[in-house]
């Protein structure tokens, strides 16, 4: 291989690196980020990122003749315009022309022709692209990459009478084609994974909701039985007014209790909008404890609480789901009786939530496998997805989890979250 060819390939590969950084790494960072503002401006950030990809490609091109350059900026333009539609396509078109003009040379005029044709075609294909399957998206972007490569070739050879070596053109065409389809493939993969994670959270939650249902209905039946007893007594006997009053007050409070249990359960079961907010740990933990209490009562488990206020940031629904999963495991580890302790500690910049049970405990091997998908010791009664979801939610919220467990003694979980000081 000639030195010149080696230099061309190195330069184009550097362009591929720019494309990977701006079109893959940045979107991946945005997807895994839980900051609300960033999620809100996801599209704008992606557009800006594509814009930086174009600029960096123009900055490091192959110069083939005086004033004519080759680079992979069109891949960023294709991907950005196909995903973004009309405004993004026009914006990237302008960026292309502006920055190509700034670098100067005769070739700048060819850019205007190529970019304009590419902008019109990608605007026309945008809807079909977005509604298509992954394969269709890859095909569209791949064909567009090949099409524009030939267009560039035609414009340079026919309009500008340049001579382009076939191996330079083939390298350019291949790299343009391969990077376009690989970038679309990985972008789709990132998107699918995020979607799948959300669906998994939902499916796992429905499983927990259905598990809790029996304990809830049991817990609601108790107050109803009490009320029924009081009413029967009131019907059958002639009680003094004072006693009647007392029975009625008790009945009302029992019905209130049943009402509260159902309300908490329904709030948990109902899907809520995905909203990142700042909430008080004490308030949220009290609500979650009430949700788990019926299950604890069924296993004769008593609950001890020592909670302090402190604000943390995240989706309350996911926080609830995470804690219900951990608490449910603790209660299930104490089938006959036991004590469930829920405490919080503020340590300056973090809040630690300590959850301890006096149940079955885990072996060393079980502790290391905790959080592994489908790892369960409960046979058909377990899914093995509870801890995986819980741990994933804790990490999304910027927190961490630690487990201490001794077989037949019990298990303690320490969850640590950063305090929100805003
Ligand atoms: P599942 O509860 O459906 O089995 P999880 O992911 O919630 O799935 O838990 C996985 C396994 O971890 C459980 O089957 C159990 O063996 C173990 N485990 C989790 N929490 C505790 C706990 N508090 N005490 C004892 N074992 C636990
Ligand atoms: Mg579980």
XYZ file of N, CA and C and ligand atoms in Angstrom, residues 325 329-330 332-333 357 360-362 370 375-378 381-388 411 413, ligand 1:
99
model
N -40.035 -4.206 46.523
C -39.354 -5.464 46.185
C -38.455 -5.941 47.317
N -39.226 -9.160 49.915
C -38.270 -10.257 50.116
C -38.013 -10.482 51.597
N -37.868 -9.384 52.350
C -37.606 -9.514 53.786
C -38.772 -10.218 54.481
N -40.955 -12.156 53.116
C -41.028 -13.549 52.657
C -39.950 -14.424 53.293
N -38.860 -13.777 53.760
C -37.806 -14.545 54.438
C -38.199 -14.864 55.886
N -34.118 -7.690 58.315
C -35.107 -8.693 58.721
C -34.437 -9.702 59.639
N -34.591 -15.869 57.145
C -33.791 -17.028 56.729
C -32.332 -16.699 56.419
N -32.054 -15.489 55.950
C -30.680 -15.142 55.591
C -30.243 -15.808 54.294
N -29.021 -15.502 53.898
C -28.523 -16.062 52.634
C -27.120 -16.606 52.814
N -27.292 -12.441 44.163
C -28.414 -11.528 44.350
C -28.415 -10.464 43.237
N -32.630 -15.417 39.311
C -32.107 -16.167 40.457
C -33.143 -16.118 41.580
N -33.694 -17.278 41.915
C -34.681 -17.335 42.981
C -34.523 -18.640 43.742
N -34.864 -18.594 45.040
C -34.857 -19.840 45.815
C -36.290 -20.194 46.186
N -37.238 -19.492 45.521
C -38.643 -19.682 45.907
C -39.408 -20.558 44.927
N -42.929 -19.865 43.194
C -43.466 -18.633 43.786
C -42.597 -17.406 43.518
N -41.396 -17.639 43.021
C -40.495 -16.503 42.784
C -40.282 -16.250 41.306
N -39.866 -15.024 41.011
C -39.557 -14.708 39.611
C -38.052 -14.490 39.464
N -37.411 -14.109 40.567
C -35.981 -13.808 40.475
C -35.705 -12.514 39.730
N -36.719 -11.646 39.651
C -36.513 -10.367 38.961
C -36.576 -9.182 39.916
N -37.054 -9.447 41.154
C -37.268 -8.362 42.113
C -36.007 -7.599 42.451
N -34.948 -8.325 42.820
C -33.713 -7.654 43.234
C -33.019 -7.025 42.041
N -33.128 -7.675 40.873
C -32.492 -7.103 39.686
C -33.087 -5.720 39.399
N -31.090 -10.716 57.351
C -30.421 -9.974 56.290
C -30.601 -8.484 56.518
N -30.085 -4.759 54.495
C -29.747 -4.029 53.266
C -29.452 -2.584 53.645
P -37.860 -13.646 44.130
O -38.274 -12.890 45.340
O -38.922 -13.714 43.096
O -37.258 -14.981 44.439
P -35.815 -11.652 44.047
O -34.964 -11.142 42.937
O -36.693 -10.670 44.725
O -36.678 -12.816 43.426
O -34.898 -12.348 45.103
C -33.970 -13.311 44.663
C -33.539 -14.248 45.780
O -32.727 -13.555 46.722
C -34.665 -14.798 46.589
O -35.231 -15.942 45.970
C -33.992 -15.121 47.920
O -33.352 -16.367 47.852
C -32.904 -14.082 48.024
N -33.291 -13.010 48.944
C -33.607 -11.752 48.600
N -33.872 -10.999 49.688
C -33.730 -11.815 50.759
C -33.865 -11.631 52.177
N -34.231 -10.479 52.711
N -33.613 -12.695 52.961
C -33.241 -13.874 52.427
N -33.093 -14.107 51.113
C -33.336 -13.100 50.276
